[in-house]
Amino acid sequence: MLQNKQHQKPLSIHNLDITNIKPSEKIYSQSWLSLKSYVAPYSKNLVFLSLSIIAASIAVLSMGQTISFLINKSFGESTLFYLNISLAVLLGLVVILSMGSFSRVYISSLLSERICLDIKAKVMKHLLYLNSDFHDNHPPGKLVSQFSHDLTLLQLLLNTSLPISFRNILLALGGLGMMFYTNWYLSITVIIIAPLIVGFLLFFGRRIRIYSKKVQEAHANAHTLANNFLGHIKLSQAYNHEPLDIQNYIKSLSNIYKKTKKHAFYRSLLVVLVMLCVFSTSAFLLWLGGKQVISDNLSIGALTSFIFYAFLTAGSAGALSETFADIQKGLSAIDRLNHLLAQNSSSFSSKCSASISFPITSLNFSNINFSYPTQPEVSVFQDFTLDLSLPRKIAIVGPSGTGKSTLFQLLLRFYPLKSGSITVNKVSIDTLSLEYWRQQLSWVPQETHFHNTTIQQLLRFGKPQASVEELWDVLKKAHLYTFIKKLPKGLKTPVGEQGLNFSAGQRQRLNLARALLKNAPILLLDEATSSLDAPNQKLIQETLSQFKNKTMLIIAHRLSTVRFANEIIVLDKGRVIDRGTHLTLLKRCPLYKNLCSEELLDS
């Protein structure tokens, strides 16, 4: 579902630009269908919620007839018996109304929370399985902000707007019906004004929906800016960039305010016009009813009851105009969530059942053509071919931008190939499931990627079932045992956001320990020791040299790391220009010799 064998047009940040999603009847109906599918698993809860609202609404509507009976019988005939009965009935109706209201609030709160948690899990699962071509174009801060804001709106829709709207519709329709039952002549006036109110709802509802999306987009942009500023706070402070950051953030807040003004204007105008129409009609009905009472064509009790239903209908219709705007915002949130769930990475299928034989003895790149989805016009590899015999320690060197790290990304299947194939033991990795293939790889990237967790959980990232003994053993191999042992909390020490509680060298060794613990057949080291000093680097190299039957592909800019390899591959401009041992390449490869003299002297 999340993969696509065909190469698609690269995704753009505008794919999730909510201002570009134009409202239409199709999208509107799709939102309701999506909402129905989310609610369907909880149909029993929905039935109980509906019954609670219906019971409470019937109780309210019954009060009008009880009031009419009270006035005509109790006061008109001055009978205490009817007075007691009327008040007892009113008290019973109040009890039913209270119980119905309690059930509505309780059930709708639980139901909305459960549905939002389901959607949150569904979206997060979808995002985690989307490949790099999507995430390269969508800043995580903006994604999380928009996603969280949409869930808040959806919860408001389910918890408040829809239940209240359903109640108000029942009260408005029930009140209108009781008005006709009480006096059809007075009720005819309502028929004249109803289409006008509905027209206002439809006309302004569309515009409210549009500006609601724009406001939410502005909030997401502001959240992204704040996330960037605080995520790189030391850099901002070092360059005295705080005033400019504050200026840019205030500018984004001003943009929110401008869009909010338009949204608030249309929403307020809708409420004013609807309320004006509704209550003007109610006043006119009161005048007509008063004339009928004076001419003895209508009892005071009936007029009181009619006024009760008229104001009940007016109030319910007026409240509908307010909740209608919230419903539009909720439906807009569903539109965006559906749009997000519809995103597919331009990748290949992970639903494959092929497997490979062990040990892994060959890795082949055949006629590879590749460009990053963000820059399709820039070719990284053209007809790239490389055959490797394994298991060995192979270093990959070359100037910056020649595709060294890209080779690792293609091996990990972060991106699809334009053409060509990568095979392991003569089996194309495209025919292997993503999960199965990535189990064969341990990756140590250039930059350390740490969750805000403990050392123990960090190390177990690739092997969750690892024992404590295994953790200490791998820390010894990474030469961190003594340091971690001295920490007050030991393995339970927090690493901090992106590992900021440790030095760059310690973070790299933790990164390496995590990969070694996974113990995959192929170890990918991308500048894995660049932050280590010479003594620690030597210790790590001695540790790695102990793995005789493990394949290691090493990207490095240090002479000591390169000389440690069995074979060195020299890349330039996306192609292999030479390969061999250190001494062989020094003699015959000018580029390698130049790299050794300029970049690889940091030994």
XYZ file of N, CA and C in Angstrom, residues 184-272:
267
model
N -50.892 26.523 13.087
C -50.303 26.456 11.756
C -50.180 27.830 11.106
N -51.113 28.738 11.451
C -51.121 30.063 10.827
C -49.837 30.824 11.166
N -49.480 30.784 12.454
C -48.260 31.485 12.868
C -47.000 30.811 12.303
N -47.113 29.509 12.113
C -45.935 28.752 11.674
C -45.587 28.972 10.215
N -46.576 29.409 9.408
C -46.324 29.622 7.980
C -45.189 30.627 7.776
N -45.112 31.599 8.672
C -44.074 32.630 8.564
C -42.671 32.023 8.600
N -42.544 30.946 9.382
C -41.234 30.287 9.499
C -40.788 29.715 8.153
N -41.742 29.200 7.374
C -41.418 28.596 6.079
C -40.794 29.629 5.140
N -41.192 30.873 5.305
C -40.684 31.930 4.426
C -39.221 32.237 4.724
N -38.869 32.229 6.006
C -37.524 32.654 6.396
C -36.499 31.516 6.347
N -36.957 30.245 6.404
C -36.038 29.097 6.476
C -35.064 29.029 5.307
N -35.524 29.169 4.026
C -34.564 29.089 2.907
C -33.467 30.148 2.982
N -33.825 31.321 3.512
C -32.835 32.386 3.637
C -31.733 31.995 4.613
N -32.114 31.372 5.741
C -31.136 30.936 6.734
C -30.229 29.849 6.155
N -30.836 28.884 5.465
C -30.056 27.802 4.852
C -29.071 28.365 3.824
N -29.514 29.352 3.065
C -28.637 29.983 2.077
C -27.434 30.636 2.727
N -27.677 31.341 3.848
C -26.563 31.947 4.580
C -25.573 30.875 5.040
N -26.082 29.771 5.568
C -25.230 28.703 6.054
C -24.331 28.149 4.949
N -24.911 27.906 3.777
C -24.149 27.330 2.673
C -23.135 28.321 2.101
N -23.576 29.569 1.913
C -22.729 30.580 1.296
C -21.514 30.900 2.175
N -21.771 31.206 3.443
C -20.676 31.598 4.330
C -19.887 30.382 4.823
N -20.549 29.218 4.872
C -19.857 28.016 5.320
C -18.673 27.689 4.439
N -18.828 27.834 3.120
C -17.733 27.556 2.194
C -16.557 28.502 2.437
N -16.879 29.778 2.626
C -15.801 30.750 2.838
C -15.113 30.553 4.188
N -15.879 30.177 5.187
C -15.284 29.889 6.493
C -14.318 28.727 6.383
N -14.690 27.741 5.592
C -13.849 26.557 5.418
C -12.523 26.925 4.750
N -12.587 27.773 3.734
C -11.374 28.193 3.024
C -10.424 28.931 3.968
N -10.955 29.914 4.703
C -10.092 30.702 5.587
C -9.641 29.902 6.805
N -10.424 28.901 7.193
C -9.997 28.020 8.278
C -8.733 27.282 7.880
N -8.678 26.808 6.632
C -7.491 26.116 6.136
C -6.284 27.052 6.103
N -6.518 28.291 5.679
C -5.410 29.249 5.609
C -4.863 29.576 7.000
N -5.745 29.695 7.972
C -5.307 29.972 9.342
C -4.469 28.814 9.870
N -4.917 27.587 9.623
C -4.190 26.421 10.110
C -2.827 26.294 9.427
N -2.761 26.638 8.138
C -1.480 26.621 7.430
C -0.522 27.637 8.038
N -1.038 28.807 8.376
C -0.197 29.847 8.987
C 0.316 29.394 10.349
N -0.543 28.721 11.124
C -0.109 28.184 12.423
C 1.003 27.153 12.236
N 0.869 26.301 11.228
C 1.879 25.272 10.967
C 3.220 25.906 10.597
N 3.176 26.971 9.790
C 4.413 27.665 9.407
C 5.105 28.280 10.616
N 4.305 28.885 11.496
C 4.869 29.492 12.704
C 5.490 28.425 13.604
N 4.821 27.275 13.687
C 5.346 26.180 14.505
C 6.671 25.677 13.937
N 6.764 25.596 12.624
C 8.000 25.151 11.981
C 9.146 26.105 12.281
N 8.862 27.415 12.195
C 9.894 28.410 12.506
C 10.377 28.271 13.947
N 9.423 28.145 14.875
C 9.793 28.011 16.285
C 10.622 26.754 16.510
N 10.239 25.687 15.842
C 10.981 24.425 15.969
C 12.416 24.579 15.447
N 12.564 25.276 14.333
C 13.902 25.512 13.774
C 14.752 26.386 14.692
N 14.152 27.462 15.206
C 14.900 28.384 16.067
C 15.387 27.682 17.337
N 14.474 26.982 18.010
C 14.826 26.343 19.276
C 15.709 25.113 19.056
N 15.552 24.459 17.892
C 16.376 23.295 17.601
C 17.824 23.645 17.298
N 18.069 24.906 16.937
C 19.439 25.349 16.636
C 19.752 26.605 17.456
N 19.373 26.559 18.722
C 19.481 27.737 19.585
C 20.933 28.182 19.772
N 21.859 27.219 19.879
C 23.266 27.598 20.088
C 23.836 28.306 18.870
N 23.437 27.844 17.687
C 23.900 28.490 16.461
C 23.372 29.923 16.389
N 22.095 30.125 16.734
C 21.517 31.471 16.720
C 22.238 32.387 17.687
N 22.522 31.878 18.885
C 23.186 32.704 19.892
C 24.627 33.013 19.502
N 25.294 32.026 18.885
C 26.694 32.234 18.489
C 26.821 33.311 17.422
N 25.828 33.423 16.543
C 25.858 34.405 15.462
C 25.031 35.657 15.781
N 24.589 35.798 17.047
C 23.746 36.936 17.442
C 22.543 37.086 16.503
N 21.940 35.952 16.216
C 20.852 35.923 15.237
C 19.476 36.059 15.892
N 19.450 36.197 17.228
C 18.165 36.240 17.935
C 17.223 37.347 17.444
N 17.712 38.592 17.235
C 16.784 39.651 16.780
C 16.112 39.312 15.451
N 16.885 38.763 14.497
C 16.299 38.419 13.211
C 15.323 37.249 13.343
N 15.656 36.274 14.215
C 14.751 35.151 14.446
C 13.425 35.645 15.025
N 13.527 36.557 16.003
C 12.314 37.104 16.618
C 11.498 37.871 15.589
N 12.189 38.640 14.734
C 11.500 39.408 13.694
C 10.745 38.481 12.729
N 11.404 37.397 12.303
C 10.760 36.453 11.391
C 9.589 35.744 12.056
N 9.739 35.436 13.350
C 8.656 34.747 14.059
C 7.456 35.671 14.238
N 7.725 36.940 14.585
C 6.630 37.907 14.735
C 5.923 38.117 13.398
N 6.694 38.102 12.309
C 6.097 38.233 10.976
C 5.144 37.066 10.698
N 5.551 35.855 11.105
C 4.672 34.694 10.902
C 3.427 34.790 11.778
N 3.581 35.342 12.991
C 2.416 35.533 13.868
C 1.464 36.588 13.296
N 2.032 37.618 12.677
C 1.201 38.639 12.034
C 0.399 38.041 10.888
N 1.024 37.116 10.176
C 0.328 36.437 9.083
C -0.852 35.623 9.618
N -0.658 34.993 10.775
C -1.758 34.258 11.418
C -2.902 35.215 11.742
N -2.549 36.379 12.292
C -3.582 37.333 12.704
C -4.370 37.851 11.499
N -3.658 38.124 10.381
C -4.342 38.622 9.186
C -5.354 37.609 8.665
N -4.943 36.361 8.616
C -5.850 35.329 8.117
C -6.987 35.063 9.107
N -6.674 35.176 10.401
C -7.699 34.967 11.418
C -8.766 36.056 11.345
N -8.353 37.289 11.003
C -9.313 38.388 10.896
C -10.373 38.086 9.849
N -9.957 37.590 8.693
C -10.915 37.267 7.631
C -11.812 36.109 8.042
N -11.200 35.114 8.669
C -11.983 33.967 9.130
C -13.012 34.406 10.162
N -12.577 35.241 11.123
C -13.477 35.715 12.170
C -14.587 36.594 11.595
N -14.249 37.389 10.548
C -15.248 38.275 9.947
C -16.399 37.467 9.339
N -16.069 36.470 8.528
C -17.115 35.667 7.887
C -17.899 34.854 8.912
N -17.205 34.343 9.912
C -17.902 33.565 10.936
C -18.842 34.458 11.737
N -18.364 35.647 12.117
C -19.208 36.574 12.882
C -20.385 37.052 12.050
N -20.133 37.354 10.770
C -21.206 37.818 9.892
C -22.284 36.759 9.733
N -21.873 35.497 9.642
C -22.831 34.405 9.532
C -23.722 34.348 10.769
N -23.104 34.411 11.938
C -23.878 34.342 13.183
C -24.853 35.513 13.283
N -24.370 36.730 12.956
C -25.217 37.920 13.057
C -26.424 37.833 12.126
